[in-house]
CSV table of C-alpha atoms and ligand atoms in Angstrom, one decimal:
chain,number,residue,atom,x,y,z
I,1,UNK,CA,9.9,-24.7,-19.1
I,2,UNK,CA,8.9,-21.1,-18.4
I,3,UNK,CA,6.6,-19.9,-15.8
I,4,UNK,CA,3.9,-16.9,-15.6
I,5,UNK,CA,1.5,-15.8,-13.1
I,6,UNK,CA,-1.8,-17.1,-14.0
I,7,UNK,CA,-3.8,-14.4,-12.1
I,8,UNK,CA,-5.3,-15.2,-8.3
I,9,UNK,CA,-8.0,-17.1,-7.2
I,10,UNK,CA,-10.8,-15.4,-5.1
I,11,UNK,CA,-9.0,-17.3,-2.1
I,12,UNK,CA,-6.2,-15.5,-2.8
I,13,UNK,CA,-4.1,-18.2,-4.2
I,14,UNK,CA,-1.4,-17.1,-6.8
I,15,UNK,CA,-1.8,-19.4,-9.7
I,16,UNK,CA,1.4,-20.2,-12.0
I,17,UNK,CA,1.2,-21.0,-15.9
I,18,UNK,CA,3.6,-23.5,-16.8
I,19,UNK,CA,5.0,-23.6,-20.4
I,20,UNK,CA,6.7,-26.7,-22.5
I,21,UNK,CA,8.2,-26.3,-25.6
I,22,UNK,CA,9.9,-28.9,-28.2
I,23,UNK,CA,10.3,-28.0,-31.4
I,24,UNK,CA,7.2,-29.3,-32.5
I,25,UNK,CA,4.7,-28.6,-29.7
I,26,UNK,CA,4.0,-25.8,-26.9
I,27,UNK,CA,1.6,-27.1,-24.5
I,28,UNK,CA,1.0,-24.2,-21.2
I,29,UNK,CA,-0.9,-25.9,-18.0
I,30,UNK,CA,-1.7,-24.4,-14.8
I,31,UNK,CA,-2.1,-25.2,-11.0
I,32,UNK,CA,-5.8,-24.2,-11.3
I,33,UNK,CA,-7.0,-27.9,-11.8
I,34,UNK,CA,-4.0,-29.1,-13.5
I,35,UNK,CA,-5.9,-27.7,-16.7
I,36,UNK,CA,-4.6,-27.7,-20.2
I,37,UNK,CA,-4.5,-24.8,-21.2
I,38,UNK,CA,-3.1,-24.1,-24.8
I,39,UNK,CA,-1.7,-26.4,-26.9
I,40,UNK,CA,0.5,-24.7,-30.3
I,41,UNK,CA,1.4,-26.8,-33.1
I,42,UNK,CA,2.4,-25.4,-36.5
I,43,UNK,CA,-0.2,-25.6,-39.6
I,44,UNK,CA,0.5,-26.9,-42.9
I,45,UNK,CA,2.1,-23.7,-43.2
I,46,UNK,CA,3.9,-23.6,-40.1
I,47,UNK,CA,1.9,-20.9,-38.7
I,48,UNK,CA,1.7,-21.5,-34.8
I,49,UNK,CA,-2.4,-22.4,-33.8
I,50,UNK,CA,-3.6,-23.1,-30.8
I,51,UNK,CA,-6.0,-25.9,-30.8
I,52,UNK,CA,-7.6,-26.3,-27.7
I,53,UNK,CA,-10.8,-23.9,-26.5
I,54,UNK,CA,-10.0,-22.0,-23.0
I,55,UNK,CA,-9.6,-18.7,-21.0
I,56,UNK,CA,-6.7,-16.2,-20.7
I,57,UNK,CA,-6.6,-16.3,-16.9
I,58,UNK,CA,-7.6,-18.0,-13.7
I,59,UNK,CA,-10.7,-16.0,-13.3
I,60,UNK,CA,-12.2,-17.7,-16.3
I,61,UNK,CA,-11.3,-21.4,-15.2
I,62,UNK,CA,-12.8,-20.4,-11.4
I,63,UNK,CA,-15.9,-18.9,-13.2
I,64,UNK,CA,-16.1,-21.5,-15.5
I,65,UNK,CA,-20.1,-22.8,-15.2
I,66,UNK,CA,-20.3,-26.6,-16.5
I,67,UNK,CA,-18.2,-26.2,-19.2
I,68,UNK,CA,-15.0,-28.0,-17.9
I,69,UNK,CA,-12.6,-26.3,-20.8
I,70,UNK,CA,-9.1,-28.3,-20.8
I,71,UNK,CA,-10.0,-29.7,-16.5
I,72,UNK,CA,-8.8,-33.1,-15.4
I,73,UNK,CA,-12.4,-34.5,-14.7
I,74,UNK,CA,-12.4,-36.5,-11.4
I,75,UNK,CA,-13.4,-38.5,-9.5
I,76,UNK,CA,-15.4,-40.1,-11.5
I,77,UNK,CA,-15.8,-38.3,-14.8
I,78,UNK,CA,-19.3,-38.5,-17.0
I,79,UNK,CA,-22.4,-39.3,-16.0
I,80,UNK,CA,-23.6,-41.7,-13.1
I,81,UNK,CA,-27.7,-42.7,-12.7
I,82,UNK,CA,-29.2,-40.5,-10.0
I,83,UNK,CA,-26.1,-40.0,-8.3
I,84,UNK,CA,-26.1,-43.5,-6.7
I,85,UNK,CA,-24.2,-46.2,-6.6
I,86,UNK,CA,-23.5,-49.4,-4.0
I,87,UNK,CA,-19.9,-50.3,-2.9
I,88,UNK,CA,-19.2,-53.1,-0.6
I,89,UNK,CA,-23.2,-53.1,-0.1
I,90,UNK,CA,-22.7,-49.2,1.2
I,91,UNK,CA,-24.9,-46.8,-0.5
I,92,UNK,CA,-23.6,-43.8,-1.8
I,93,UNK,CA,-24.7,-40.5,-3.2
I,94,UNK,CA,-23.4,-38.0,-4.6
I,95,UNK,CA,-24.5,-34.2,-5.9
I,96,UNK,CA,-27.3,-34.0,-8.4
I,97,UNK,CA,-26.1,-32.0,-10.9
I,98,UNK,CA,-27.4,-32.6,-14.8
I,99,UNK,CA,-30.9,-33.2,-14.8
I,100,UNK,CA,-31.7,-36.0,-12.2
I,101,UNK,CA,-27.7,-37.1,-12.5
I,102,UNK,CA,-24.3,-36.7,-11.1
I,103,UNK,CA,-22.2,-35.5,-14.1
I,104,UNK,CA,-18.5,-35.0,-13.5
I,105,UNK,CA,-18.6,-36.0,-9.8
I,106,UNK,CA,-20.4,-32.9,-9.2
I,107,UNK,CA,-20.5,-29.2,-6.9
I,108,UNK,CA,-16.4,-29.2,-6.0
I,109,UNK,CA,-14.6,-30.6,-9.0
I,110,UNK,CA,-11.0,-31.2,-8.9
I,111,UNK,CA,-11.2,-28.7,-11.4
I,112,UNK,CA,-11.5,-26.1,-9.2
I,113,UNK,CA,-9.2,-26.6,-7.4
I,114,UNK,CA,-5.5,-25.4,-6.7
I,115,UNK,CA,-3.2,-28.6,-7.3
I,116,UNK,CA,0.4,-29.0,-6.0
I,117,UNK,CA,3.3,-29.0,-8.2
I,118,UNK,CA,5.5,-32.2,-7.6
I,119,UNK,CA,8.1,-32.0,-10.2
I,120,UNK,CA,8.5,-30.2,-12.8
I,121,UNK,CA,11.5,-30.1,-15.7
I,122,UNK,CA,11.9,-29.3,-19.2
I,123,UNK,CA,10.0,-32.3,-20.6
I,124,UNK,CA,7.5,-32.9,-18.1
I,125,UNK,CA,6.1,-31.5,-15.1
I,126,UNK,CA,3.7,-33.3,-12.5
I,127,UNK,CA,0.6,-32.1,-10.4
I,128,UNK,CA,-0.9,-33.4,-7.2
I,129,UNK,CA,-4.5,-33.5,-5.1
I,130,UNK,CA,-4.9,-34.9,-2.2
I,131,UNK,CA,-9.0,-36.1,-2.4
I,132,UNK,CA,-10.1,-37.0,1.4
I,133,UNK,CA,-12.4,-39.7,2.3
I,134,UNK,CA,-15.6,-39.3,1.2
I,135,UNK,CA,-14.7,-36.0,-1.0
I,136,UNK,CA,-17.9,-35.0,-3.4
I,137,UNK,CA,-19.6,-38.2,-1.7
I,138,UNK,CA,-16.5,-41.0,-2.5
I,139,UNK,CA,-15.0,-43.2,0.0
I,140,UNK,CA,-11.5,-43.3,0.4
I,141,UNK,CA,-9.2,-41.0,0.7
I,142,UNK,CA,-6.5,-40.7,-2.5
I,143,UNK,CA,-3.6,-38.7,-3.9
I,144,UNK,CA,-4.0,-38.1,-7.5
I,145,UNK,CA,-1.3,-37.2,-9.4
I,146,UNK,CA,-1.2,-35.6,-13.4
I,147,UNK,CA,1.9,-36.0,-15.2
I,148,UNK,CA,1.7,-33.8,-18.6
I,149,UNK,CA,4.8,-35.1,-20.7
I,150,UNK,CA,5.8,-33.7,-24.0
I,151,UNK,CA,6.8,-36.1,-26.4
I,152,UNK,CA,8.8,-35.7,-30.0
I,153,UNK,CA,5.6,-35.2,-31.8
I,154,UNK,CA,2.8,-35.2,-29.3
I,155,UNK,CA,2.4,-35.3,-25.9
I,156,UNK,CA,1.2,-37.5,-22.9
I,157,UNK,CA,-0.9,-37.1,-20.4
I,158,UNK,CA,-0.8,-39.8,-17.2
I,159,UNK,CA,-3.1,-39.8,-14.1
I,160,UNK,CA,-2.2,-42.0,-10.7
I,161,UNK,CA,-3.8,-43.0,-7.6
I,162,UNK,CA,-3.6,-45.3,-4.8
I,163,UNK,CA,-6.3,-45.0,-2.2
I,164,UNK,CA,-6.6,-46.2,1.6
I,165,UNK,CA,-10.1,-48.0,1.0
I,166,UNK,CA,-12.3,-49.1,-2.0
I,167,UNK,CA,-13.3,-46.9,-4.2
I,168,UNK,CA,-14.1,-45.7,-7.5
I,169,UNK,CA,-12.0,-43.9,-10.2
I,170,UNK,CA,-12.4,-42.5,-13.4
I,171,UNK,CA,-10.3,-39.2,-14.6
I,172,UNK,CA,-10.0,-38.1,-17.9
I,173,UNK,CA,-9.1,-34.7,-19.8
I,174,UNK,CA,-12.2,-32.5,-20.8
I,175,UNK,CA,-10.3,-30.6,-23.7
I,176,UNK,CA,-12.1,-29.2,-26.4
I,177,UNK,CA,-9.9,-29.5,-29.4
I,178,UNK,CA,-10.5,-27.0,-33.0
I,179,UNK,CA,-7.7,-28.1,-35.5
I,180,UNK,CA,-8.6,-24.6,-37.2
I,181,UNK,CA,-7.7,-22.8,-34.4
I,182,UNK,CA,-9.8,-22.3,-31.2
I,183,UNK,CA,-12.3,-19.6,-31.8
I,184,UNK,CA,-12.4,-19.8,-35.5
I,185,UNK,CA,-16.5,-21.3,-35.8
I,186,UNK,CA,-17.5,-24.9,-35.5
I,187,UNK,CA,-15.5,-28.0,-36.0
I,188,UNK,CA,-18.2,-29.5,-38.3
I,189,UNK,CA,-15.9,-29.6,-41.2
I,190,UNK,CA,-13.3,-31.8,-39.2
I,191,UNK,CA,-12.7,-35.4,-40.5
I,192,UNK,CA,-13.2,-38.2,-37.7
I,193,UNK,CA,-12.3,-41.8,-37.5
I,194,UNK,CA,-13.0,-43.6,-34.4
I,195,UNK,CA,-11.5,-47.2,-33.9
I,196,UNK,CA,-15.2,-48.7,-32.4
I,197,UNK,CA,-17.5,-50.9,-34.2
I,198,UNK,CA,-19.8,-49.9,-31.3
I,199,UNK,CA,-20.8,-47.5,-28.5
I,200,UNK,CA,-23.3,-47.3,-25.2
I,201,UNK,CA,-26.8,-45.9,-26.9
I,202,UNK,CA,-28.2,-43.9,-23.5
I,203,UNK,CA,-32.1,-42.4,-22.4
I,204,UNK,CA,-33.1,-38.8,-22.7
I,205,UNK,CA,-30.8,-38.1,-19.6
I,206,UNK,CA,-27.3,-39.8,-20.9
I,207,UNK,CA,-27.7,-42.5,-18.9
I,208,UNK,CA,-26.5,-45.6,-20.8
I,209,UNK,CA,-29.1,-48.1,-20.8
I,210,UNK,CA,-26.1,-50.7,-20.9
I,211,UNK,CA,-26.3,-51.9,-24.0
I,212,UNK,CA,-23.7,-52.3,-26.3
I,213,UNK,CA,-25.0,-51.5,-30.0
I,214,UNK,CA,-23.2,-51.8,-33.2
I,215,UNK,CA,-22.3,-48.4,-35.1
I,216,UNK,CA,-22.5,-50.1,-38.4
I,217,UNK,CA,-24.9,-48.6,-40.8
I,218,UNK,CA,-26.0,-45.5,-38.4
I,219,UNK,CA,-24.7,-41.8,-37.5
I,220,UNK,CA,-22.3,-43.1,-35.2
I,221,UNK,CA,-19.9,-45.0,-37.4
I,222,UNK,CA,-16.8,-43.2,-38.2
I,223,UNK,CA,-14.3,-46.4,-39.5
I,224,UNK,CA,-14.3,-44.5,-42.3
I,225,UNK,CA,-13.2,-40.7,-42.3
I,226,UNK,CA,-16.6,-38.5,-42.3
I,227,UNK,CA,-16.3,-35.3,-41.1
I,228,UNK,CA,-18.1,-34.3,-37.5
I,229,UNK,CA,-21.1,-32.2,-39.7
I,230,UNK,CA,-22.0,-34.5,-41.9
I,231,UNK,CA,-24.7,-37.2,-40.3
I,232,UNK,CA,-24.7,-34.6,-37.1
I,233,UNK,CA,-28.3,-33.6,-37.8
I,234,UNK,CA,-29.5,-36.3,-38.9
I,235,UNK,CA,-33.7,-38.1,-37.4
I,236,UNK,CA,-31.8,-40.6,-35.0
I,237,UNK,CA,-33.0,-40.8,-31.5
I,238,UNK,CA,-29.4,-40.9,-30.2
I,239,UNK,CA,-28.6,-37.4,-31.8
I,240,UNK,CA,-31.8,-36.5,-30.7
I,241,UNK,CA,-31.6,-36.5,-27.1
I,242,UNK,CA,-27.9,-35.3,-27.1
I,243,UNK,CA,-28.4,-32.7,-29.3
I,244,UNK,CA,-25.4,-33.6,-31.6
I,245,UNK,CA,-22.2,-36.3,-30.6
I,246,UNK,CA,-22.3,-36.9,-26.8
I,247,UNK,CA,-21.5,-40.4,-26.8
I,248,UNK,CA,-19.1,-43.3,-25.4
I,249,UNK,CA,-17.5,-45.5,-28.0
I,250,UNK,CA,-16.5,-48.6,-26.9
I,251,UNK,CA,-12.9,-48.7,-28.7
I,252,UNK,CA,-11.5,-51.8,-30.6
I,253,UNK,CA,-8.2,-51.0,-29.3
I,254,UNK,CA,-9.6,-52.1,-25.7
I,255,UNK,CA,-6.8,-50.6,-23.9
I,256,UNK,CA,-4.0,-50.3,-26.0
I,257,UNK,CA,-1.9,-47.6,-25.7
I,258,UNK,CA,0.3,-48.5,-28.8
I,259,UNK,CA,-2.7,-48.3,-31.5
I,260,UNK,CA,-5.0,-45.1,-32.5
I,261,UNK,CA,-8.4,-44.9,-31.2
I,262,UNK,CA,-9.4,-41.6,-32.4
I,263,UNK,CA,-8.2,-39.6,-35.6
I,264,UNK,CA,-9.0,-36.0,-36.0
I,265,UNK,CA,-8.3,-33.8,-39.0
I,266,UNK,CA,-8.7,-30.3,-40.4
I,267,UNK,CA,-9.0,-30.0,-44.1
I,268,UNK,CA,-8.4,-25.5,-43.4
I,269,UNK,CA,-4.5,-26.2,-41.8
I,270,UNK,CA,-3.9,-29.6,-42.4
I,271,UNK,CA,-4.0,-30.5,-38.5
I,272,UNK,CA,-4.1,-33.8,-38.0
I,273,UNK,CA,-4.9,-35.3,-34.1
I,274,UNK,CA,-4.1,-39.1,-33.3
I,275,UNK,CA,-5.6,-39.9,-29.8
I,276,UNK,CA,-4.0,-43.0,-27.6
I,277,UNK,CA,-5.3,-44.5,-24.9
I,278,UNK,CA,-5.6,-47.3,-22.3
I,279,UNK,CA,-8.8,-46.9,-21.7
I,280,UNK,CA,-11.9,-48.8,-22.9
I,281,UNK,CA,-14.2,-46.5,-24.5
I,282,UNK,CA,-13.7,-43.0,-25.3
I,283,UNK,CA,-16.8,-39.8,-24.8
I,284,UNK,CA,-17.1,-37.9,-27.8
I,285,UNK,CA,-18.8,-35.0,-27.6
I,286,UNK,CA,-19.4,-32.2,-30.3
I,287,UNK,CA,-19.6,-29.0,-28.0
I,288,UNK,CA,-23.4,-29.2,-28.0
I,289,UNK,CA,-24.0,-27.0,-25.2
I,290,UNK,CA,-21.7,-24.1,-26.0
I,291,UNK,CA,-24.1,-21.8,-26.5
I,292,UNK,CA,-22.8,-18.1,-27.3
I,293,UNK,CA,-22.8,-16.9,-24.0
I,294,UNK,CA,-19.0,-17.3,-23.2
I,295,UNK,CA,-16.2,-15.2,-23.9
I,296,UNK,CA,-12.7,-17.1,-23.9
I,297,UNK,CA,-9.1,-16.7,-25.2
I,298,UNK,CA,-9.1,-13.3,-26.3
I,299,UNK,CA,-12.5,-12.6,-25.4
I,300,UNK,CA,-13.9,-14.4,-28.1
I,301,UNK,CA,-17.4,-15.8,-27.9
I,302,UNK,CA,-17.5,-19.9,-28.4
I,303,UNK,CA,-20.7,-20.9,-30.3
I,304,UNK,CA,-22.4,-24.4,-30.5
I,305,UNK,CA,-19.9,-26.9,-32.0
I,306,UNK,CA,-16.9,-24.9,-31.9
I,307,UNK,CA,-15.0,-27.6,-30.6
I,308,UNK,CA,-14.8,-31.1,-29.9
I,309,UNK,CA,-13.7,-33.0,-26.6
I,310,UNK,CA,-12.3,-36.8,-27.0
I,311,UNK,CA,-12.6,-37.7,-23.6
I,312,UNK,CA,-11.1,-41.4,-23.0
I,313,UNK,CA,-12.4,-43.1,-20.1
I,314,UNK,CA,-14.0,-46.1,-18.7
I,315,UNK,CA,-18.1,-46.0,-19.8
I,316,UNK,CA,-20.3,-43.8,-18.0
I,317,UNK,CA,-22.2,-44.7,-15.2
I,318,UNK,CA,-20.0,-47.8,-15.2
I,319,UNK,CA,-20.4,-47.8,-10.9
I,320,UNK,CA,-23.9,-49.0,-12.0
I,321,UNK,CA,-22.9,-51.3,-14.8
I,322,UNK,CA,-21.4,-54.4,-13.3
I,323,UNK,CA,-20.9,-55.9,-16.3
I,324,UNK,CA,-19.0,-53.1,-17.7
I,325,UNK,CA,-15.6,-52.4,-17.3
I,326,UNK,CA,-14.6,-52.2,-13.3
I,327,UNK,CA,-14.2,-48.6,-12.3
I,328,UNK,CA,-13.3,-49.8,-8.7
I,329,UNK,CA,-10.2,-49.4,-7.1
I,330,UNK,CA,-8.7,-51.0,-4.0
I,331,UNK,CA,-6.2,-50.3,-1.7
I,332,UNK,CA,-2.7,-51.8,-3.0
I,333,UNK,CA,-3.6,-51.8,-6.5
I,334,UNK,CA,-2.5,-48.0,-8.4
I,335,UNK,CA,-5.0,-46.7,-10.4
I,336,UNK,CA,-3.5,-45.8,-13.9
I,337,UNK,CA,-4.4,-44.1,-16.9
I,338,UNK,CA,-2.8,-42.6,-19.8
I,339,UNK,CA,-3.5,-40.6,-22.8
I,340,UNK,CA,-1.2,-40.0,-25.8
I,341,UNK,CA,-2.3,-36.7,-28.4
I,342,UNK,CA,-0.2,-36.5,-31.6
I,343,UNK,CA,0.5,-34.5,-34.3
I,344,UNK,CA,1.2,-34.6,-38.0
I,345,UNK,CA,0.4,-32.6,-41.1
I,346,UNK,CA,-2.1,-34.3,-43.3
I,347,UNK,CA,-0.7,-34.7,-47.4
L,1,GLA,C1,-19.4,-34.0,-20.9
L,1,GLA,C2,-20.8,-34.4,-21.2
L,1,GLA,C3,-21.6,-33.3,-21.9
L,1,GLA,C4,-21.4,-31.9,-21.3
L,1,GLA,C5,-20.0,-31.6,-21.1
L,1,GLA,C6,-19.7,-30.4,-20.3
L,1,GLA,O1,-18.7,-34.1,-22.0
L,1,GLA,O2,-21.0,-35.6,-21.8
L,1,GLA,O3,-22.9,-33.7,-22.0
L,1,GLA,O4,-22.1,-31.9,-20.1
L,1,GLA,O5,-19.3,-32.7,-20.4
L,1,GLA,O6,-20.4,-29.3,-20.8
C-alpha cells in the first residue's frame, strides 16, 4: 500500500490517495467519497492501462457536476419516481434532481464527501460514513462502510450497513470502465455479454414502468457477444429516450456472487472485464451524457460513449416497486453487497 496527498478540499480537508498493488492489478482510491480512482492492468502486451475514466486530483471529484466518475453511489443509487416514496406509511421526499426525479439520492451525495479510513493493509483497505437520520431525505441513521480488496486477478469491492430504524439502501460503484484505456475515444467497439434474458423497459424520464420484458430479439440482448456500437443507434423507443444503453438488466445469476453477470472485452488490448455480483439486476449505461465539456486524467476531454459504467444494484426506483426486489433495510439485519471485477487477456 502507498499513500499520496490527493490535493485539499475547499473545506480544507487534506485528502489521501491510497494505492494497492499485486502483481496483476494496481487499483488507487481516495477518502474523497471512497472513489475508485485508477485501476492498471497490463494489455495483451503487458503495457500497464488504466481502465477506468476520472480526475488527477480532489478538485475534479469536488467539482464533479452529475457525472459520478468511479463514486460509491448512495443511499439509494439510480433513479426513484418524483423523489417519493412511503415507508411504514410515512411519506418521504427527497431532492429533485434529473428531470422531475431523484437520481443518485440527490444535492449531498456520499460522493462528496470525506470518508474515514478504518483499516487499511496491503491487500485491502476499508472506508467509513456515518449517514444521520434523515440524511438527503432517508430515515435512519447508518454507518456505511467500503471495503476495496484486491484479489489474485481482480478485485472486490464490499459495502455494509446496519441502521437504527427502517430504511432504504441501495449503493453501488458508478465506474466508467474503457478496456482501451481511459481517454482513448468511445467504447463502441467493446464486446458485451450480459447474463439477463430481460431488463426494466422505463418512460421518457428512466422511470421503470415495472415491467419486466424479455431482451430476446431486440437491442438489448447481449447472451451473445455484440459489441456496445453495434444495435446502439438503432429506431427502438428504449434507445430513444436514453439516448444510447441506460438500462437495468435483470441478471439470471439472481444474486450469485460465484457466476459472471457481465463480460466486457476490448478487441485493441485484449482486456477482458468479468463482473460478479450479489445483486439482482445490473444498470448499464454507455456514457451517454458525456458530452465534451470535461477535462479528466491528464486534462483529456471525455466525449459521448467514452466509457461504460456496469453498475450492479437492486432495480431502480425499487422503493416504489413493491413487487420488485426489497431495497428496505431494518434495524438488526446488515445490509450487504458485493462486487467482484476480473481480469484476463482475451486469446
Ligand atoms: C446513471 C444514470 C445515467 C446518468 C449517470 C450519471 O448511470 O442512469 O442516466 O445520469 O448516472 O451521469
Amino acid at each position: 500500500m502507498t499513500v499520496k496527498d490527493f490535493g485539499i478540499t475547499k473545506d480544507g480537508i487534506a485528502t489521501k490517495l491510497y494505492t494497492l498493488k499485486n502483481n496483476n492489478l494496481e487499483i488507487s482510491v481516495t477518502d474523497f467519497g471512497s472513489t475508485l480512482v485508477s485501476i492498471v492492468v497490463p494489455d495483451r502486451n503487458n503495457k500497464p492501462t488504466d481502465i477506468v475514466l476520472g480526475y488527477d486530483d480532489v478538485s475534479g471529484y469536488e467539482t464533479d457536476d452529475g457525472y459520478y466518475f468511479g463514486c460509491n453511489v448512495g443511499r439509494c443509487a439510480n433513479r426513484i419516481a418524483r423523489g417519493h416514496f412511503v415507508l411504514n406509511n410515512t411519506e418521504y421526499n427527497l431532492d429533485i434532481n434529473n428531470g422531475p426525479n431523484n437520481l443518485h439520492s440527490g444535492l449531498n451525495p456520499y460522493s462528496k464527501r470525506v470518508w474515514t479510513v478504518e483499516n487499511q493493509n496491503d491487500t485491502s483497505i476499508t472506508f467509513s460514513l456515518e449517514s444521520p437520520h434523515m440524511d438527503q431525505g432517508f430515515p435512519g441513521a447508518l454507518k456505511m462502510y467500503v471495503t476495496y480488496e484486491l484479489l489474485e486477478d481482480g478485485f472486490k469491492i464490499n459495502y455494509n450497513a446496519t441502521p437504527d430504524k427502517d430504511t432504504i439502501i441501495n449503493v453501488t460503484n458508478h465506474s466508467y470502465f474503457n478496456l482501451n484505456g481511459e481517454g482513448s475515444g468511445t467504447v463502441l467497439n467493446h464486446s458485451v455479454k450480459i447474463y439477463a434474458d430481460s431488463f426494466t423497459p422505463a418512460d421518457e424520464t428512466s422511470i421503470p414502468t415495472g415491467e419486466i420484458e424479455a431482451v430476446k430479439d431486440t437491442p438489448m440482448d447481449f447472451n451473445n457477444f455484440k459489441t456496445i456500437g453495434q444495435d446502439i443507434n438503432k429506431n427502438y423507443i428504449p434507445l430513444k429516450y436514453a439516448n444510447g444503453y441506460d438500462h437495468n438488466w435483470v441478471l439470471a445469476t439472481a444474486g450469485d456472487v460465484d457466476r459472471t453477470a457481465v463480460r466486457l472485452v476490448s478487441p485493441e488490448t485484449g482486456i477482458c472485464l468479468s463482473v460478479r455480483t450479489t445483486e439482482p439486476g445490473i444498470q448499464i449505461y454507455s456514457g451517454n451524457f458525456l458530452d465534451g465539456t470535461i477535462k479528466g486524467k491528464g486534462e483529456i476531454v471525455y466525449n459521448p460513449r467514452t466509457g461504460i459504467c456496469l453498475e450492479s444494484q437492486h432495480y431502480p426506483d425499487s422503493p416504489n416497486k413493491p413487487q420488485w426486489p426489497s431495497t428496505v433495510l431494518r434495524p438488526g439485519e446488515t445490509y450487504q453487497s458485493v462486487c467482484i471485477y476480473g481480469f484476463s487477456i482475451a486469446e
